[in-house]
């Protein structure tokens, strides 16, 4: 698929034509990764962050947020619960900060790998090469790091560099690959200043990076962030601006599936947030094959506020699990078995 075709799909608004795209994506999903929907237990282990990203509620200047970092025994307990619920993977996500040191995290990964058969996915932001190498050595299997947008000027505006600089997310993704991680990335859809053209580039970059996992959700304004409060006058024409709309998310999921047939693609929590009734199901029917039940203890969950009104905020892990399994069965799919790593060979059914 060429950029022109991707762009045409992104601008398509006729429901009958889009139904064709979605059917094709669903068919490729079935052929390439099957009917299993992998459940990845998400643990938001800390909301402490030293960065100033203009879109994210965890940003350091947001003083209105009660900060926490879970203790290692507590995290291990939740990981064991993930295994007991039948999940193949635990995802450890956090703000980017020294609150999570390299050795502390390495010990934690080691103990989770010793005590369970879970695949461990990390989503801890931009870290030094030595931390990433040491966590891989400790047994971490996968790393999620969204590049957020492939437009360098837009990226620079929304994601100021950290104090120590660092190589940037695309370089980090390549290093993570070289270290032997499965790599995941993705973008927000409808960032103020994001053009259709740049979103088409994002999709082609997913293919170029040969991503194992692709997570995309709508940009959701957070009132305690510059981007959520004011947006900005971005200087692009109104009809070039990608809307943070539900339909756009489905188009991106479907196109990502066509461009990267074997990738693991979640129906994200942000998608479930803009359509709490059946956003996840529609994502799964239009190319996605992963959902991420939230395992974060209730005590912490409401403080991990990257954007407001997150779906499933009040649910306990066991309720979340039951609800997601019922949703999977209702659309004629089955919970995935095993760790659900990236397949390199298509399966034909
Ligand atoms: N500190 C880690 C994890 C951040 S949260 C990191 O930076 O990688 C994971 C993702 O949430 C981010 O990559 C971003 O794409 C998304 N996110 C953050 N703020 C958001 C917002 N206001 N609306 C929608 N998605 C958001």
CSV table of C-alpha atoms and ligand atoms in Angstrom, one decimal:
chain,number,residue,atom,x,y,z
A,1,UNK,CA,0.0,0.0,0.0
A,2,UNK,CA,1.3,3.4,-0.9
A,3,UNK,CA,1.0,6.7,0.9
A,4,UNK,CA,-1.7,8.0,-1.4
A,5,UNK,CA,-3.9,5.0,-0.7
A,6,UNK,CA,-3.4,5.3,3.0
A,7,UNK,CA,-4.3,9.0,2.8
A,8,UNK,CA,-7.4,8.3,0.8
A,9,UNK,CA,-8.6,5.8,3.4
A,10,UNK,CA,-7.9,8.3,6.2
A,11,UNK,CA,-10.1,10.9,4.5
A,12,UNK,CA,-12.9,8.5,3.6
A,13,UNK,CA,-16.2,9.2,5.3
A,14,UNK,CA,-18.7,7.0,3.4
A,15,UNK,CA,-19.8,4.3,5.9
A,16,UNK,CA,-20.4,1.8,3.1
A,17,UNK,CA,-16.9,2.2,1.7
A,18,UNK,CA,-15.4,2.1,5.2
A,19,UNK,CA,-17.3,-1.2,5.9
A,20,UNK,CA,-15.2,-2.7,3.0
A,21,UNK,CA,-11.9,-1.6,4.7
A,22,UNK,CA,-13.0,-3.0,8.0
A,23,UNK,CA,-14.1,-6.3,6.5
A,24,UNK,CA,-10.7,-6.6,4.8
A,25,UNK,CA,-8.8,-5.8,8.0
A,26,UNK,CA,-10.9,-8.4,9.9
A,27,UNK,CA,-10.1,-11.0,7.3
A,28,UNK,CA,-6.4,-10.3,7.4
A,29,UNK,CA,-6.5,-10.3,11.2
A,30,UNK,CA,-8.2,-13.8,11.2
A,31,UNK,CA,-5.7,-15.2,8.6
A,32,UNK,CA,-2.6,-13.7,10.2
A,33,UNK,CA,-3.2,-13.9,14.0
A,34,UNK,CA,-6.3,-16.0,14.4
A,35,UNK,CA,-9.4,-15.6,16.6
A,36,UNK,CA,-7.6,-15.5,19.9
A,37,UNK,CA,-7.7,-12.2,21.8
A,38,UNK,CA,-4.7,-11.8,24.0
A,39,UNK,CA,-5.3,-10.4,27.5
A,40,UNK,CA,-2.4,-8.4,28.8
A,41,UNK,CA,-2.7,-7.4,32.4
A,42,UNK,CA,-1.8,-3.8,32.8
A,43,UNK,CA,-0.1,-2.6,36.0
A,44,UNK,CA,0.5,1.1,36.4
A,45,UNK,CA,3.3,0.9,38.8
A,46,UNK,CA,4.2,4.6,39.3
A,47,UNK,CA,2.8,8.0,38.2
A,48,UNK,CA,6.0,9.9,39.2
A,49,UNK,CA,7.3,11.6,36.1
A,50,UNK,CA,10.1,14.1,35.5
A,51,UNK,CA,9.0,15.0,31.9
A,52,UNK,CA,7.0,17.9,30.6
A,53,UNK,CA,5.0,16.3,27.8
A,54,UNK,CA,2.3,18.8,26.9
A,55,UNK,CA,-0.4,16.2,26.4
A,56,UNK,CA,0.0,13.9,29.5
A,57,UNK,CA,-1.6,14.3,32.9
A,58,UNK,CA,1.4,12.7,34.6
A,59,UNK,CA,3.7,15.6,33.5
A,60,UNK,CA,6.0,16.9,36.3
A,61,UNK,CA,4.4,20.4,36.5
A,62,UNK,CA,1.0,18.9,37.3
A,63,UNK,CA,1.0,19.5,41.0
A,64,UNK,CA,-2.6,18.4,41.4
A,65,UNK,CA,-1.8,14.8,41.2
A,66,UNK,CA,-1.0,12.6,44.2
A,67,UNK,CA,2.1,10.7,43.3
A,68,UNK,CA,2.8,7.0,44.1
A,69,UNK,CA,5.2,4.2,43.3
A,70,UNK,CA,4.0,0.7,44.1
A,71,UNK,CA,6.4,-1.5,46.2
A,72,UNK,CA,8.0,-4.5,44.7
A,73,UNK,CA,6.1,-7.1,46.8
A,74,UNK,CA,2.8,-5.5,45.9
A,75,UNK,CA,3.7,-5.6,42.2
A,76,UNK,CA,4.7,-9.2,42.4
A,77,UNK,CA,1.4,-10.0,44.1
A,78,UNK,CA,-0.5,-8.3,41.2
A,79,UNK,CA,1.6,-10.2,38.7
A,80,UNK,CA,0.8,-13.5,40.4
A,81,UNK,CA,-2.9,-12.5,40.2
A,82,UNK,CA,-2.5,-11.9,36.5
A,83,UNK,CA,-1.1,-15.4,36.1
A,84,UNK,CA,-4.0,-16.8,38.2
A,85,UNK,CA,-6.5,-15.0,36.0
A,86,UNK,CA,-5.0,-16.8,33.0
A,87,UNK,CA,-3.2,-13.9,31.4
A,88,UNK,CA,0.0,-14.6,29.4
A,89,UNK,CA,1.5,-11.2,29.9
A,90,UNK,CA,1.9,-8.5,32.5
A,91,UNK,CA,2.6,-4.9,31.3
A,92,UNK,CA,4.5,-2.7,33.8
A,93,UNK,CA,3.9,0.9,32.9
A,94,UNK,CA,5.0,4.1,34.6
A,95,UNK,CA,5.9,7.8,34.3
A,96,UNK,CA,9.5,8.3,33.4
A,97,UNK,CA,11.6,9.0,36.5
A,98,UNK,CA,14.4,8.1,38.9
A,99,UNK,CA,11.8,6.7,41.2
A,100,UNK,CA,12.3,3.6,39.2
A,101,UNK,CA,16.0,2.8,39.3
A,102,UNK,CA,17.7,0.3,36.9
A,103,UNK,CA,18.7,-2.3,39.5
A,104,UNK,CA,15.3,-2.1,41.4
A,105,UNK,CA,13.5,-2.8,38.1
A,106,UNK,CA,15.9,-5.6,37.1
A,107,UNK,CA,15.3,-7.3,40.4
A,108,UNK,CA,11.6,-7.0,40.0
A,109,UNK,CA,11.6,-8.4,36.5
A,110,UNK,CA,13.8,-11.3,37.7
A,111,UNK,CA,11.5,-12.2,40.5
A,112,UNK,CA,8.4,-12.1,38.3
A,113,UNK,CA,10.1,-14.3,35.7
A,114,UNK,CA,11.2,-16.7,38.5
A,115,UNK,CA,7.8,-16.9,40.1
A,116,UNK,CA,5.4,-17.0,37.1
A,117,UNK,CA,5.4,-18.0,33.4
A,118,UNK,CA,4.3,-14.6,32.3
A,119,UNK,CA,5.8,-12.6,29.5
A,120,UNK,CA,6.9,-9.2,30.9
A,121,UNK,CA,6.3,-6.1,28.9
A,122,UNK,CA,7.8,-2.8,30.1
A,123,UNK,CA,6.5,0.7,29.2
A,124,UNK,CA,8.7,3.0,31.3
A,125,UNK,CA,9.6,5.7,28.8
A,126,UNK,CA,13.0,6.8,27.5
A,127,UNK,CA,15.7,5.1,29.6
A,128,UNK,CA,19.4,4.7,29.2
A,129,UNK,CA,20.8,1.9,27.1
A,130,UNK,CA,22.4,0.3,30.1
A,131,UNK,CA,19.0,0.1,31.9
A,132,UNK,CA,17.3,-1.3,28.9
A,133,UNK,CA,20.1,-3.9,28.4
A,134,UNK,CA,20.0,-4.8,32.1
A,135,UNK,CA,16.2,-5.3,32.1
A,136,UNK,CA,16.4,-7.5,29.0
A,137,UNK,CA,19.2,-9.5,30.7
A,138,UNK,CA,16.9,-9.9,33.7
A,139,UNK,CA,14.2,-11.5,31.4
A,140,UNK,CA,12.0,-8.6,30.1
A,141,UNK,CA,10.4,-9.7,26.8
A,142,UNK,CA,8.9,-6.7,25.3
A,143,UNK,CA,9.0,-2.9,25.4
A,144,UNK,CA,6.3,-0.4,24.5
A,145,UNK,CA,7.4,3.1,23.5
A,146,UNK,CA,5.0,5.2,21.3
A,147,UNK,CA,6.7,7.6,19.0
A,148,UNK,CA,3.4,9.7,19.3
A,149,UNK,CA,3.8,11.3,15.9
A,150,UNK,CA,6.3,11.0,13.0
A,151,UNK,CA,6.1,14.8,12.3
A,152,UNK,CA,9.4,16.1,13.9
A,153,UNK,CA,8.1,19.7,14.4
A,154,UNK,CA,4.9,18.5,16.1
A,155,UNK,CA,6.8,16.0,18.2
A,156,UNK,CA,9.2,18.7,19.4
A,157,UNK,CA,6.3,20.9,20.4
A,158,UNK,CA,4.4,18.3,22.4
A,159,UNK,CA,7.4,16.4,23.8
A,160,UNK,CA,10.2,18.6,25.1
A,161,UNK,CA,13.5,16.7,25.7
A,162,UNK,CA,14.4,15.5,29.1
A,163,UNK,CA,17.3,17.2,31.0
A,164,UNK,CA,19.8,14.7,29.9
A,165,UNK,CA,18.8,14.8,26.3
A,166,UNK,CA,18.9,11.2,25.0
A,167,UNK,CA,18.7,9.6,21.6
A,168,UNK,CA,15.0,10.0,20.8
A,169,UNK,CA,12.3,7.4,20.6
A,170,UNK,CA,13.0,6.1,17.1
A,171,UNK,CA,16.6,5.4,17.9
A,172,UNK,CA,15.6,3.8,21.2
A,173,UNK,CA,13.1,1.5,19.3
A,174,UNK,CA,16.0,0.3,17.1
A,175,UNK,CA,18.2,-0.3,20.1
A,176,UNK,CA,15.4,-2.2,21.9
A,177,UNK,CA,15.1,-4.4,18.8
A,178,UNK,CA,18.9,-5.0,18.7
A,179,UNK,CA,18.7,-6.0,22.4
A,180,UNK,CA,16.2,-8.7,21.5
A,181,UNK,CA,13.0,-7.2,22.8
A,182,UNK,CA,9.8,-7.4,20.9
A,183,UNK,CA,9.0,-3.8,20.2
A,184,UNK,CA,5.8,-1.9,20.3
A,185,UNK,CA,5.0,1.7,19.3
A,186,UNK,CA,2.1,3.8,18.2
A,187,UNK,CA,0.6,7.3,18.1
A,188,UNK,CA,-2.1,9.4,19.5
A,189,UNK,CA,-4.8,10.3,16.9
A,190,UNK,CA,-6.1,13.9,16.7
A,191,UNK,CA,-3.2,15.7,18.4
A,192,UNK,CA,-3.8,19.5,17.7
A,193,UNK,CA,-1.5,20.2,14.7
A,194,UNK,CA,-1.6,16.6,13.4
A,195,UNK,CA,-2.3,16.5,9.7
A,196,UNK,CA,-3.7,13.6,7.6
A,197,UNK,CA,-0.4,13.6,5.7
A,198,UNK,CA,1.6,13.0,8.9
A,199,UNK,CA,-0.8,10.3,10.1
A,200,UNK,CA,-0.3,8.5,6.8
A,201,UNK,CA,3.5,8.7,7.4
A,202,UNK,CA,3.0,7.3,10.9
A,203,UNK,CA,1.2,4.3,9.5
A,204,UNK,CA,4.0,3.7,6.9
A,205,UNK,CA,6.6,4.0,9.7
A,206,UNK,CA,4.9,1.2,11.6
A,207,UNK,CA,5.6,-1.0,8.6
A,208,UNK,CA,9.1,0.3,8.1
A,209,UNK,CA,10.0,-0.4,11.8
A,210,UNK,CA,8.4,-3.9,11.5
A,211,UNK,CA,6.7,-3.3,14.8
A,212,UNK,CA,5.6,-6.4,16.9
A,213,UNK,CA,2.9,-4.3,18.7
A,214,UNK,CA,1.0,-1.3,17.6
A,215,UNK,CA,-1.1,0.8,20.1
A,216,UNK,CA,-3.1,3.8,18.9
A,217,UNK,CA,-5.8,5.7,20.6
A,218,UNK,CA,-7.5,9.1,20.4
A,219,UNK,CA,-5.9,12.2,21.9
A,220,UNK,CA,-7.9,13.0,25.0
A,221,UNK,CA,-7.5,16.6,26.4
A,222,UNK,CA,-6.4,16.7,30.0
A,223,UNK,CA,-7.3,20.0,31.7
A,224,UNK,CA,-4.1,20.1,33.7
A,225,UNK,CA,-1.9,20.1,30.6
A,226,UNK,CA,-1.1,22.9,28.1
A,227,UNK,CA,-2.4,20.9,25.2
A,228,UNK,CA,-5.6,19.9,27.0
A,229,UNK,CA,-6.2,23.4,28.3
A,230,UNK,CA,-5.5,25.6,25.3
A,231,UNK,CA,-4.8,23.3,22.4
A,232,UNK,CA,-3.0,25.9,20.2
A,233,UNK,CA,-3.3,27.7,17.0
A,234,UNK,CA,-1.2,25.3,15.1
A,235,UNK,CA,-1.2,27.1,11.8
A,236,UNK,CA,-2.5,24.2,9.8
A,237,UNK,CA,-5.7,24.5,7.8
A,238,UNK,CA,-8.8,23.2,9.6
A,239,UNK,CA,-9.5,20.5,7.0
A,240,UNK,CA,-5.9,19.2,7.3
A,241,UNK,CA,-6.4,18.6,11.1
A,242,UNK,CA,-7.0,14.9,12.0
A,243,UNK,CA,-10.0,14.8,14.4
A,244,UNK,CA,-9.6,12.8,17.7
A,245,UNK,CA,-12.7,10.9,16.6
A,246,UNK,CA,-13.7,7.3,17.2
A,247,UNK,CA,-14.0,6.6,13.4
A,248,UNK,CA,-10.4,7.8,12.9
A,249,UNK,CA,-9.2,5.3,15.5
A,250,UNK,CA,-10.9,2.4,13.7
A,251,UNK,CA,-9.4,3.5,10.3
A,252,UNK,CA,-6.0,3.6,11.9
A,253,UNK,CA,-6.4,0.1,13.5
A,254,UNK,CA,-7.7,-1.3,10.2
A,255,UNK,CA,-4.8,0.2,8.2
A,256,UNK,CA,-2.2,-0.9,10.7
A,257,UNK,CA,-3.5,-4.4,10.4
A,258,UNK,CA,-3.3,-4.3,6.6
A,259,UNK,CA,0.2,-2.8,6.7
A,260,UNK,CA,1.5,-5.0,9.5
A,261,UNK,CA,-0.6,-8.2,9.3
A,262,UNK,CA,1.2,-10.1,12.1
A,263,UNK,CA,1.5,-7.4,14.6
A,264,UNK,CA,-0.3,-7.6,18.0
A,265,UNK,CA,-2.7,-4.6,18.0
A,266,UNK,CA,-4.8,-3.7,21.0
A,267,UNK,CA,-8.2,-2.1,21.2
A,268,UNK,CA,-6.9,0.5,23.7
A,269,UNK,CA,-8.3,1.9,26.9
A,270,UNK,CA,-8.4,5.3,25.3
A,271,UNK,CA,-10.7,3.9,22.6
A,272,UNK,CA,-12.9,2.3,25.3
A,273,UNK,CA,-13.0,5.7,27.0
A,274,UNK,CA,-14.6,7.5,24.0
A,275,UNK,CA,-17.0,4.6,23.4
A,276,UNK,CA,-17.5,2.9,26.7
A,277,UNK,CA,-20.4,0.8,25.3
A,278,UNK,CA,-18.7,-1.1,22.6
A,279,UNK,CA,-15.5,0.7,21.5
A,280,UNK,CA,-13.3,-2.3,22.4
A,281,UNK,CA,-15.5,-4.7,20.5
A,282,UNK,CA,-15.5,-2.6,17.4
A,283,UNK,CA,-11.7,-2.2,17.6
A,284,UNK,CA,-11.5,-6.0,17.8
A,285,UNK,CA,-13.8,-6.4,14.8
A,286,UNK,CA,-11.8,-4.0,12.7
A,287,UNK,CA,-8.3,-5.4,13.0
A,288,UNK,CA,-7.3,-5.5,16.7
A,289,UNK,CA,-6.4,-8.8,18.6
A,290,UNK,CA,-5.4,-7.6,22.1
A,291,UNK,CA,-7.1,-6.0,25.1
A,292,UNK,CA,-5.4,-4.8,28.3
A,293,UNK,CA,-7.4,-5.4,31.5
A,294,UNK,CA,-6.3,-3.0,34.2
A,295,UNK,CA,-4.8,-4.8,37.2
A,296,UNK,CA,-3.7,-1.7,39.1
A,297,UNK,CA,-5.0,-1.7,42.7
A,298,UNK,CA,-7.9,0.7,43.2
A,299,UNK,CA,-5.9,2.7,45.7
A,300,UNK,CA,-3.6,3.8,42.9
A,301,UNK,CA,-5.6,3.5,39.8
A,302,UNK,CA,-7.4,6.9,39.9
A,303,UNK,CA,-4.0,8.6,40.4
A,304,UNK,CA,-2.7,7.3,37.1
A,305,UNK,CA,-4.5,9.9,35.2
A,306,UNK,CA,-2.8,10.4,31.8
A,307,UNK,CA,-6.2,11.7,30.6
A,308,UNK,CA,-9.6,12.1,32.4
A,309,UNK,CA,-12.5,9.7,32.7
A,310,UNK,CA,-10.5,6.6,31.8
A,311,UNK,CA,-12.7,3.6,31.1
A,312,UNK,CA,-13.0,1.0,33.8
A,313,UNK,CA,-11.8,3.3,36.5
A,314,UNK,CA,-14.0,1.8,39.2
A,315,UNK,CA,-13.6,-1.8,38.3
A,316,UNK,CA,-11.8,-4.3,40.4
A,317,UNK,CA,-9.4,-6.6,38.5
A,318,UNK,CA,-11.7,-9.6,38.8
A,319,UNK,CA,-14.7,-7.6,37.5
A,320,UNK,CA,-12.6,-6.2,34.7
A,321,UNK,CA,-11.5,-9.7,33.7
A,322,UNK,CA,-15.1,-11.0,33.7
A,323,UNK,CA,-16.4,-8.1,31.7
A,324,UNK,CA,-13.6,-8.3,29.1
A,325,UNK,CA,-14.0,-12.1,28.6
A,326,UNK,CA,-17.8,-11.7,28.2
A,327,UNK,CA,-17.2,-9.0,25.5
A,328,UNK,CA,-14.7,-11.3,23.7
A,329,UNK,CA,-17.2,-14.2,23.6
A,330,UNK,CA,-20.1,-12.0,22.5
A,331,UNK,CA,-18.3,-11.1,19.3
A,332,UNK,CA,-17.5,-14.8,18.6
A,333,UNK,CA,-13.8,-14.7,19.6
A,334,UNK,CA,-11.9,-16.6,22.2
A,335,UNK,CA,-9.3,-15.5,24.9
A,336,UNK,CA,-5.8,-16.1,23.5
A,337,UNK,CA,-3.7,-18.9,24.9
A,338,UNK,CA,-0.1,-18.6,26.1
A,339,UNK,CA,2.1,-15.5,26.2
A,340,UNK,CA,0.9,-14.3,22.8
A,341,UNK,CA,4.2,-13.2,21.3
A,342,UNK,CA,4.5,-12.0,17.8
A,343,UNK,CA,4.0,-14.7,15.2
A,344,UNK,CA,6.3,-14.5,12.2
A,345,UNK,CA,4.4,-17.1,10.2
A,346,UNK,CA,0.8,-16.5,9.2
A,347,UNK,CA,-1.8,-19.0,10.3
A,348,UNK,CA,-4.5,-20.0,7.9
A,349,UNK,CA,-7.9,-20.9,9.2
B,1,LIG,N1,5.9,7.2,30.4
B,1,LIG,C1,5.6,6.2,29.5
B,1,LIG,C2,4.2,5.7,29.5
B,1,LIG,C3,3.2,6.9,29.2
B,1,LIG,S1,1.5,6.6,29.1
B,1,LIG,C4,6.0,6.7,28.1
B,1,LIG,O1,6.1,7.9,27.9
B,1,LIG,O2,6.1,5.9,27.2
B,1,LIG,C5,1.3,5.7,27.6
B,1,LIG,C6,0.8,6.5,26.4
B,1,LIG,O3,-0.4,7.2,26.8
B,1,LIG,C7,1.7,7.5,25.8
B,1,LIG,O4,2.7,7.0,25.0
B,1,LIG,C8,0.6,8.4,25.1
B,1,LIG,O5,0.6,7.9,23.7
B,1,LIG,C9,-0.7,8.1,25.8
B,1,LIG,N2,-1.2,9.4,26.3
B,1,LIG,C10,-0.6,10.2,27.2
B,1,LIG,N3,-1.4,11.3,27.3
B,1,LIG,C11,-2.5,11.1,26.6
B,1,LIG,C12,-3.7,11.9,26.3
B,1,LIG,N4,-3.9,13.1,26.9
B,1,LIG,N5,-4.6,11.4,25.5
B,1,LIG,C13,-4.5,10.2,24.9
B,1,LIG,N6,-3.4,9.4,25.1
B,1,LIG,C14,-2.4,9.9,25.9
